[in-house]
mmCIF file of C-alpha atoms in Angstrom:
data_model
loop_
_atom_site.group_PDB
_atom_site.id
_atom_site.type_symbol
_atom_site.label_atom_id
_atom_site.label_comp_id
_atom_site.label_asym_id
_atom_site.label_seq_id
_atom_site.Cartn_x
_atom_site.Cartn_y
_atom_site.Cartn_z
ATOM 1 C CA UNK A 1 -8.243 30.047 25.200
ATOM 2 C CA UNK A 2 -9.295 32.948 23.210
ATOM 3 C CA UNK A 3 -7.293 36.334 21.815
ATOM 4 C CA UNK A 4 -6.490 37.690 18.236
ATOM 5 C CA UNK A 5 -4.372 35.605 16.034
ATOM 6 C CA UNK A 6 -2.517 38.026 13.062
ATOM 7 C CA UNK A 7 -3.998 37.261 9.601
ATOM 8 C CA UNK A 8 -7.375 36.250 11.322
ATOM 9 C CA UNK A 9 -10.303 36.678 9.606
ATOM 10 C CA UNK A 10 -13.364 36.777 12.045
ATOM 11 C CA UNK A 11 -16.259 35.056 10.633
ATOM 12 C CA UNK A 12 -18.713 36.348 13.190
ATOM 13 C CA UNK A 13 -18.410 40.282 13.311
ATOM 14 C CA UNK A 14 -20.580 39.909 16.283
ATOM 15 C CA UNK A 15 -17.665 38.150 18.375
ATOM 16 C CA UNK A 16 -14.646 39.783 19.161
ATOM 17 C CA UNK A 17 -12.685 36.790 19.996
ATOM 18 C CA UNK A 18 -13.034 33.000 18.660
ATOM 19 C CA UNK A 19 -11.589 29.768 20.449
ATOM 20 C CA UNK A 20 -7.729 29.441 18.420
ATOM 21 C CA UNK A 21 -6.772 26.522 20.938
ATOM 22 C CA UNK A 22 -6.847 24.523 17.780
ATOM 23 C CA UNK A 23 -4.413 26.887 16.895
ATOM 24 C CA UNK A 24 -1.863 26.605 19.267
ATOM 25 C CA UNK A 25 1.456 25.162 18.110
ATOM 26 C CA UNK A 26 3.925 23.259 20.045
ATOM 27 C CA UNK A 27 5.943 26.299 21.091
ATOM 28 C CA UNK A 28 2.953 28.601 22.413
ATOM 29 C CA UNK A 29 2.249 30.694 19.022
ATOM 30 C CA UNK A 30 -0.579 30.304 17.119
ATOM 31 C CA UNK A 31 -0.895 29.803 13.765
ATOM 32 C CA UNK A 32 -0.560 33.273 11.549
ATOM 33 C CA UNK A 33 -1.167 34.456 7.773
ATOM 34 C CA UNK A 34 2.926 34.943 8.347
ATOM 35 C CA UNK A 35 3.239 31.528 9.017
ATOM 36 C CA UNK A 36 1.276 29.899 6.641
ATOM 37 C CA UNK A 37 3.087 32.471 4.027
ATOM 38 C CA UNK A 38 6.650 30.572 5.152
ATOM 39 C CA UNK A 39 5.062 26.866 4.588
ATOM 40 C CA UNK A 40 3.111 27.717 1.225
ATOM 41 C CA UNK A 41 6.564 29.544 -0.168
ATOM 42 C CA UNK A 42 8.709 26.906 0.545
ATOM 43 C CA UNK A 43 5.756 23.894 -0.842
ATOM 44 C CA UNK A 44 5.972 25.545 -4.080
ATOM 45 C CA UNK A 45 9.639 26.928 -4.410
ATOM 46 C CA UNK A 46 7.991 30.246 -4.994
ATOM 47 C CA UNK A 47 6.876 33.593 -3.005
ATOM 48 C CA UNK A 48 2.952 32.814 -1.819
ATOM 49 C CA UNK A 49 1.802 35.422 0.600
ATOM 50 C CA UNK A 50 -0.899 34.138 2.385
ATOM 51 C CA UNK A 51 -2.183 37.809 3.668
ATOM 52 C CA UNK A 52 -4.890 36.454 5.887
ATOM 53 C CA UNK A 53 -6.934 33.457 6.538
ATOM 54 C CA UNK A 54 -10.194 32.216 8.274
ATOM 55 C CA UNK A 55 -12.019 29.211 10.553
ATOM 56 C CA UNK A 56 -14.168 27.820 8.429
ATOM 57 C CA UNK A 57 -17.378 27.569 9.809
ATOM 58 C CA UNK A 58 -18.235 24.155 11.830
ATOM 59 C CA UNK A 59 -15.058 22.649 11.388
ATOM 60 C CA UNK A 60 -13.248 22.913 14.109
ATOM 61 C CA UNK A 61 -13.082 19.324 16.044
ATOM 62 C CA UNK A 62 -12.121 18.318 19.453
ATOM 63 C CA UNK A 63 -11.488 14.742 20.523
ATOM 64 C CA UNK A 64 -9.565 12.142 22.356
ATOM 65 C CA UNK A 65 -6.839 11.867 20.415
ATOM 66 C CA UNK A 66 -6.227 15.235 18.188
ATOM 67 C CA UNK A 67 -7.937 18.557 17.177
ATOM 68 C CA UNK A 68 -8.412 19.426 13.993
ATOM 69 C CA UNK A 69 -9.528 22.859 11.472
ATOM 70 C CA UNK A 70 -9.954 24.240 8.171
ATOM 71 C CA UNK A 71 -8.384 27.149 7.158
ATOM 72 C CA UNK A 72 -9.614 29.113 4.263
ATOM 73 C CA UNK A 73 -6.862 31.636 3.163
ATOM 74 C CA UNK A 74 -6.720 34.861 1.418
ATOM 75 C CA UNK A 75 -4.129 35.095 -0.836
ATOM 76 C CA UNK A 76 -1.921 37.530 -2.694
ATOM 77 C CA UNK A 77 -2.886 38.086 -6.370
ATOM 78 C CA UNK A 78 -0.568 36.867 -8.071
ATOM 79 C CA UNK A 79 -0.586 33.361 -5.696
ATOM 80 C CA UNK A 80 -2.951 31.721 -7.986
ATOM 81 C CA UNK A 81 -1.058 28.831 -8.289
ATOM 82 C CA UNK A 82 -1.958 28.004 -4.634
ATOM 83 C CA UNK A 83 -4.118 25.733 -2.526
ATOM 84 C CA UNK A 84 -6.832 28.300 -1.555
ATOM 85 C CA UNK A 85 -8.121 26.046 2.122
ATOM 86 C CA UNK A 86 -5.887 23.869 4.307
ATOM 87 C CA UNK A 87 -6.625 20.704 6.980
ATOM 88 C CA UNK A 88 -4.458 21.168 9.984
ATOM 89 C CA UNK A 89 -4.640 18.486 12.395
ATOM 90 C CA UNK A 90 -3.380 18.898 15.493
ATOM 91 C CA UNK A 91 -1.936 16.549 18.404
ATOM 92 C CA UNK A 92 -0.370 18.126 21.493
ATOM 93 C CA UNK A 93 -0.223 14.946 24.148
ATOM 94 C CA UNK A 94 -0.044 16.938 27.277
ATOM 95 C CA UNK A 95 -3.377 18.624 26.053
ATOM 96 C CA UNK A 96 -5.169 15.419 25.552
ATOM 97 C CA UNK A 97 -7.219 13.198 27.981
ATOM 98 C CA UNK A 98 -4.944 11.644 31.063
ATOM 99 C CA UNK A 99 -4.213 7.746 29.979
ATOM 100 C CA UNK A 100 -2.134 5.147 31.454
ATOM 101 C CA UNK A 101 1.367 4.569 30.498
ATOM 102 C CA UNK A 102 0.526 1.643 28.603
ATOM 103 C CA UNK A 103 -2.217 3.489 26.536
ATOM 104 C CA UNK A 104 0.271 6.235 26.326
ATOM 105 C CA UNK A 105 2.631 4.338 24.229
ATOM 106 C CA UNK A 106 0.204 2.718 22.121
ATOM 107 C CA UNK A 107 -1.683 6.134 21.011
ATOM 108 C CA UNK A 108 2.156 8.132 20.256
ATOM 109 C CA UNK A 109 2.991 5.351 18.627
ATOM 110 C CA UNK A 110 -0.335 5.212 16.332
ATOM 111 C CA UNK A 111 0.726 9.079 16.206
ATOM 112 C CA UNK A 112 4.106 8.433 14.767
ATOM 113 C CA UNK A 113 2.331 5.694 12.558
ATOM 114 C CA UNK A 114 0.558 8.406 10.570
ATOM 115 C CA UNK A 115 3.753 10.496 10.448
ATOM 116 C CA UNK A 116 5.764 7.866 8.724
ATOM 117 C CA UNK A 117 3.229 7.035 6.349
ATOM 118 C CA UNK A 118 3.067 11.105 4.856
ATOM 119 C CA UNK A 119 6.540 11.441 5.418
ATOM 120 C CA UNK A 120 7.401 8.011 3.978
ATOM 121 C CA UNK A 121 4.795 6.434 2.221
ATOM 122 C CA UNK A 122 2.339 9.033 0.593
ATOM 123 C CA UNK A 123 4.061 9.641 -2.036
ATOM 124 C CA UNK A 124 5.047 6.331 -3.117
ATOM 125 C CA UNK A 125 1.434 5.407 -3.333
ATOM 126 C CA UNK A 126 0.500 8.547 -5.378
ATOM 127 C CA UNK A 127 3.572 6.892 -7.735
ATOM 128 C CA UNK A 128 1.039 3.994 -7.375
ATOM 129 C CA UNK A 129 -2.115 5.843 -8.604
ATOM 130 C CA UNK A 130 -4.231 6.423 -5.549
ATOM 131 C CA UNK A 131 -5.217 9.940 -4.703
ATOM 132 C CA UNK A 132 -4.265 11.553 -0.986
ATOM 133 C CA UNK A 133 -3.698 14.544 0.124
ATOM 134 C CA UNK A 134 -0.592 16.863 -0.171
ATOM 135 C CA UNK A 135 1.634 17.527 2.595
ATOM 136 C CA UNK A 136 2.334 21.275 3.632
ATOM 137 C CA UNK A 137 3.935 20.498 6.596
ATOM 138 C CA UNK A 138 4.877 17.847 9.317
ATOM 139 C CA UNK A 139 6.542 18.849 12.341
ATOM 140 C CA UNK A 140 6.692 16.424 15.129
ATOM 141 C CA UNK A 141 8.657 15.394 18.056
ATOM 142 C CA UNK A 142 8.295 11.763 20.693
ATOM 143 C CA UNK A 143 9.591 12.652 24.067
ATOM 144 C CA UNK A 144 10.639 8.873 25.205
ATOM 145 C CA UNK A 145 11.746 10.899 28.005
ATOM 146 C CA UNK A 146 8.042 11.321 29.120
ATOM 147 C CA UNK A 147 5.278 10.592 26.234
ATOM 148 C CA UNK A 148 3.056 13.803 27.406
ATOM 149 C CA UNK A 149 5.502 16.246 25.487
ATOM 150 C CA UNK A 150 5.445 14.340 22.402
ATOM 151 C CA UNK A 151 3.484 16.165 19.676
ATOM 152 C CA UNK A 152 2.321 16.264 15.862
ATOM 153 C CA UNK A 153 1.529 19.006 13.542
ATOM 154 C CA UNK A 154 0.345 18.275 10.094
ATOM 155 C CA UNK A 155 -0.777 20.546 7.887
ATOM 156 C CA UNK A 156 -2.581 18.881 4.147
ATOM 157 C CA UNK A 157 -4.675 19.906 1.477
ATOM 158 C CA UNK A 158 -8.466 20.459 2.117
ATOM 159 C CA UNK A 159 -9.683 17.154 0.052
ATOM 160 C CA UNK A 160 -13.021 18.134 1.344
ATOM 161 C CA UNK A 161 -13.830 20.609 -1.290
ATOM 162 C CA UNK A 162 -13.407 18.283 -4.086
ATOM 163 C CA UNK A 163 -14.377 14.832 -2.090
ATOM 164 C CA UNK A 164 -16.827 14.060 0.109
ATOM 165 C CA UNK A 165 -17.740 11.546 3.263
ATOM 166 C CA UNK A 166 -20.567 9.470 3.055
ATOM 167 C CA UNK A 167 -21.918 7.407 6.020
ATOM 168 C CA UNK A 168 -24.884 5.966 3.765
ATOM 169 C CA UNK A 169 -22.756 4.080 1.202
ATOM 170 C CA UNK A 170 -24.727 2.791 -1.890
ATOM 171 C CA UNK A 171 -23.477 -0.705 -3.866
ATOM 172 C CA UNK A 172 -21.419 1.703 -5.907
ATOM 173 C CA UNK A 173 -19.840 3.239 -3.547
ATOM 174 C CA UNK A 174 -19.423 -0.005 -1.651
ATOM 175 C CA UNK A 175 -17.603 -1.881 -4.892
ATOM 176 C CA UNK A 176 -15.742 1.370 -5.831
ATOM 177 C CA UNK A 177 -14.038 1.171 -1.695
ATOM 178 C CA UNK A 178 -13.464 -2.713 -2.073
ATOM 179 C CA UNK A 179 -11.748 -1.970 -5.807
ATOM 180 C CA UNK A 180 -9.855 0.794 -3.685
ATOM 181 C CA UNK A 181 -8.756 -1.621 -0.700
ATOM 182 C CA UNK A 182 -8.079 -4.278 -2.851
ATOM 183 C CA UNK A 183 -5.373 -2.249 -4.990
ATOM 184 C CA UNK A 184 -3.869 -1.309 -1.685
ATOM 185 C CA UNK A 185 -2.834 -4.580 -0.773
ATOM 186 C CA UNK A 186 -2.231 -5.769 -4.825
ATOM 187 C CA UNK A 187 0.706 -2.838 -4.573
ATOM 188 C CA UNK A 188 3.248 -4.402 -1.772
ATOM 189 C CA UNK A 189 1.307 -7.943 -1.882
ATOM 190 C CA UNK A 190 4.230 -10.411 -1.059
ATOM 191 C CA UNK A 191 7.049 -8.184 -1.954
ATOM 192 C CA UNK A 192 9.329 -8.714 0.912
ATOM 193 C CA UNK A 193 12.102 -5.751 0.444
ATOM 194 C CA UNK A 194 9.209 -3.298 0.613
ATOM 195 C CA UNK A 195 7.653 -4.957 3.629
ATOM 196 C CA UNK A 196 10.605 -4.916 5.683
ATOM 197 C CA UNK A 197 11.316 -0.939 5.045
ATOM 198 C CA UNK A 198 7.739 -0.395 5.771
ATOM 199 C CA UNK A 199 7.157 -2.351 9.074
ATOM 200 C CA UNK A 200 10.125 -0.243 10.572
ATOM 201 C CA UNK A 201 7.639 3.388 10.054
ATOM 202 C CA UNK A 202 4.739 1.525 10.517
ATOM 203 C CA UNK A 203 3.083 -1.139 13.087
ATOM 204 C CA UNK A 204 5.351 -4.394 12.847
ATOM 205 C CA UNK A 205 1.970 -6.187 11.956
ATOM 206 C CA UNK A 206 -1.700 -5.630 11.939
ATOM 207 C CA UNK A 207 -2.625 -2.221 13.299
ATOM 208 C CA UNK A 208 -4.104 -0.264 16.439
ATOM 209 C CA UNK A 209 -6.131 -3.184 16.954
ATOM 210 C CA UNK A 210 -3.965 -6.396 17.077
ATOM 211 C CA UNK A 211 -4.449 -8.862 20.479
ATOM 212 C CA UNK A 212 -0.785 -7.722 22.351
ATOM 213 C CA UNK A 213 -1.737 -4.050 22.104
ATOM 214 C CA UNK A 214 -5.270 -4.173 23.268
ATOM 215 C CA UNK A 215 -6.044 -3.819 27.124
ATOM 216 C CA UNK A 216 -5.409 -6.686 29.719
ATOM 217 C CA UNK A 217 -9.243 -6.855 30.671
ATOM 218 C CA UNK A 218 -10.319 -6.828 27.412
ATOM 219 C CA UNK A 219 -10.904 -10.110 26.715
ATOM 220 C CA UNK A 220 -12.662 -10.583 30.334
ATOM 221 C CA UNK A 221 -15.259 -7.555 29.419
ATOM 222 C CA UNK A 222 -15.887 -9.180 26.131
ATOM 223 C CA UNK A 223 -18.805 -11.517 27.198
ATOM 224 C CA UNK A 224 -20.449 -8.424 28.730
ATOM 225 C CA UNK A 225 -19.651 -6.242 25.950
ATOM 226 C CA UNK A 226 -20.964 -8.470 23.307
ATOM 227 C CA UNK A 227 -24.427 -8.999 25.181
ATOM 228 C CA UNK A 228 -24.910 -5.100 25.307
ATOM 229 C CA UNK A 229 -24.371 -4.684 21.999
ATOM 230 C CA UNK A 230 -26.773 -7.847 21.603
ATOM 231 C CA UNK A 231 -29.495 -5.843 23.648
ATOM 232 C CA UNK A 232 -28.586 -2.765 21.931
ATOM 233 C CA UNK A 233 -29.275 -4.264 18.153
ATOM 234 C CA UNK A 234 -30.940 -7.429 18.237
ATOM 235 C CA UNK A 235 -34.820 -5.441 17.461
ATOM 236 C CA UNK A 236 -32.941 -4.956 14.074
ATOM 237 C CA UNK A 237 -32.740 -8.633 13.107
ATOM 238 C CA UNK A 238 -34.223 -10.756 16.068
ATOM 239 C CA UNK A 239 -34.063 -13.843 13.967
ATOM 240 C CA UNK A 240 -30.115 -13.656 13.318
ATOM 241 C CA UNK A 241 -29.383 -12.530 16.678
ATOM 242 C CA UNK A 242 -31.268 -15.500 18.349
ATOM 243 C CA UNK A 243 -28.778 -18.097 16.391
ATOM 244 C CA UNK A 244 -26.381 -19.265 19.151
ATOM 245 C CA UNK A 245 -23.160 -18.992 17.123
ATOM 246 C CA UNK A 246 -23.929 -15.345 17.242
ATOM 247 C CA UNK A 247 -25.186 -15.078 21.305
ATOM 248 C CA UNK A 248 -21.919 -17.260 21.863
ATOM 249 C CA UNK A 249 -19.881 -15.467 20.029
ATOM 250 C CA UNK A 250 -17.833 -13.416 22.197
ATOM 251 C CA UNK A 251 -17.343 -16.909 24.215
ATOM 252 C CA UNK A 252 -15.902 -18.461 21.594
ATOM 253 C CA UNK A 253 -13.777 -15.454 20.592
ATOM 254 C CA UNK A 254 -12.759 -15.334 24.063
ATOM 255 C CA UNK A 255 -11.519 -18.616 23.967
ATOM 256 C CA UNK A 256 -9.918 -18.571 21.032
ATOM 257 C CA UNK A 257 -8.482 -14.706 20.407
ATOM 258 C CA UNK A 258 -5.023 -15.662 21.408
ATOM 259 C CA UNK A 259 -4.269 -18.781 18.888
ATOM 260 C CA UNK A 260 -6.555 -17.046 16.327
ATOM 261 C CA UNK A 261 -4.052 -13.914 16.537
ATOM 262 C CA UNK A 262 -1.240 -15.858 16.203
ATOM 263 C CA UNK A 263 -2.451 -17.729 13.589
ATOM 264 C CA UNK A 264 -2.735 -14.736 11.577
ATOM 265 C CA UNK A 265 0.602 -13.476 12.346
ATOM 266 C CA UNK A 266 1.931 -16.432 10.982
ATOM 267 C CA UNK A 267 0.472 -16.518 7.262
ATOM 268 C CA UNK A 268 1.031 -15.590 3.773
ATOM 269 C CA UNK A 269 1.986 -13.463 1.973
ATOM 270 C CA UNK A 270 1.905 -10.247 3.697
ATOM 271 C CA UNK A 271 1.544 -6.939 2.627
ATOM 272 C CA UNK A 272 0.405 -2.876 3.500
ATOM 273 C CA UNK A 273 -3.187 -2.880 4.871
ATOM 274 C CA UNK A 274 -5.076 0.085 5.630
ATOM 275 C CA UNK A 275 -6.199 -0.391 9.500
ATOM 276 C CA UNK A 276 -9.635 1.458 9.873
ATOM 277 C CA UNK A 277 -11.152 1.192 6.781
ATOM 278 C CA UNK A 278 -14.751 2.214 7.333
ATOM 279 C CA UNK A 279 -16.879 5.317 5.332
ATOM 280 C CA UNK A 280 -15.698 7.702 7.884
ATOM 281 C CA UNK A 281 -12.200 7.386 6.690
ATOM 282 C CA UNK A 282 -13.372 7.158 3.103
ATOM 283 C CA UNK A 283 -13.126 10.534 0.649
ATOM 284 C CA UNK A 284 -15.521 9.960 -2.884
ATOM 285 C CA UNK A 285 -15.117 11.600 -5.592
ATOM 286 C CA UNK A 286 -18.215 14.288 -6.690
ATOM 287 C CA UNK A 287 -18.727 10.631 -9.228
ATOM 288 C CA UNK A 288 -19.321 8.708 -6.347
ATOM 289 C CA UNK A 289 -17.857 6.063 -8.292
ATOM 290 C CA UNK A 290 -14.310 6.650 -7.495
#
């Protein structure tokens, strides 16, 4: 899907025309300078003319479950006041991958999941002391009528200029996350009132992954899985991978998944957790040790 978008920037002068699927908005128009201008004025109560803007190099991503940009922008100036890149992330259901019905309402509902928590939750936390990014705008809309015209549009401040992924993690950084996670669940540890708002945006309990939401066959593959990954990894450490609690061990969580799951439910205090907390989804600090 290619043509001119207004306010484009072209960052090859060679090309006349880039890919702006990522671009597309639930209505058929594309993203412009004039509408950017619109969300920027009314973030910040004041005029901020956003006269043009540009793909940043490399950024645009494609995948199962969303597409995603950054968007450098030109502004007026007298906009200094202004975020000078955005994130827009971008999930149109009837563009994505076919799925079954089942996987259909798991994935919009992780969709609306993320929703909640910027329209809901973000800010609370910030009140709280952790860092995340600013909301420009969230537009969204769950067809129950028929899941494929459900779709999300959320546009945030580019935390990648000022924080950065790391998929090597050192012991700081590895403390510094823990510290991080930790104060996460500290903030609605036990506290019962919050809970019961926040289960109502959010998943009920767990996450994406809990045992009632994963596939039917799952727990059938898992022997097979597991020996895979087994054959896959075991050159790394032959000596722990020989132990027969590990070679067993999708037997045993195959037997036991179900009660274990339960189990879980059943305990403790409760309280907010994060759900994929891995350095992927981790942002550090220029420090590294925050």
């Amino acid at each position: 899907y290619q043509r001119r978008v207004p306010g484009m920037q072209n960052n090859d002068d060679t090309t006349s025309s880039i890919d702006t699927s990522v671009l597309r908005l639930p209505d058929g128009s594309l993203v412009s300078a004039e509408w950017l201008t619109t969300i920027l004025t009314t973030k910040y109560e004041r005029k901020t003319v956003v006269e043009s803007f540009s793909i940043r190099a490399g950024t645009i991503l494609k995948g199962g479950h969303s597409q995603s940009v950054t968007l450098d922008l030109k502004l007026a100036q007298d906009c200094t006041h202004a975020v000078q890149s955005l994130f827009l992330k971008r999930i149109v259901v009837k563009d994505l991958p076919m799925r079954t019905q089942a996987k259909y309402e798991r994935d919009v509902k992780s969709y609306l999941t993320e929703a909640n928590f910027y329209r809901k939750l973000a800010h609370e936390l910030r009140g709280h002391g952790f860092q995340l990014p600013e909301v420009f705008h969230l537009d969204y809309h769950v067809a129950t009528e028929d899941l494929r015209n459900s779709y999300f549009i959320l546009l945030l401040d580019n935390v990648s200029d000022t924080y950065k992924q790391k998929l090597d993690l050192t012991l700081t950084d590895i403390i510094a996350s823990v510290k991080l996670l930790a104060a996460l669940h500290a903030t609605f540890w036990g506290n019962q009132s919050q809970l019961a708002g926040i289960s109502e945006l959010l998943w009920e309990r767990g996450t994406y992954w809990t045992a009632e939401k994963r596939p039917d066959d799952e727990l059938v593959r898992m022997p097979a899985v597991w020996a895979t990954f087994i054959a896959a990894f075991e050159a790394e450490n032959p000596v722990f991978f020989e132990k027969p609690n590990i070679r067993n061990l999708a037997l045993r969580l195959q037997r036991h998944a179900n009660t274990l799951d339960q189990e879980l439910c059943e305990m403790e205090p409760k309280t907010l957790i994060h759900g994929d907390f891995k350095p992927a989804n981790i942002f550090f600090s220029s420090s590294s040790s925050s």
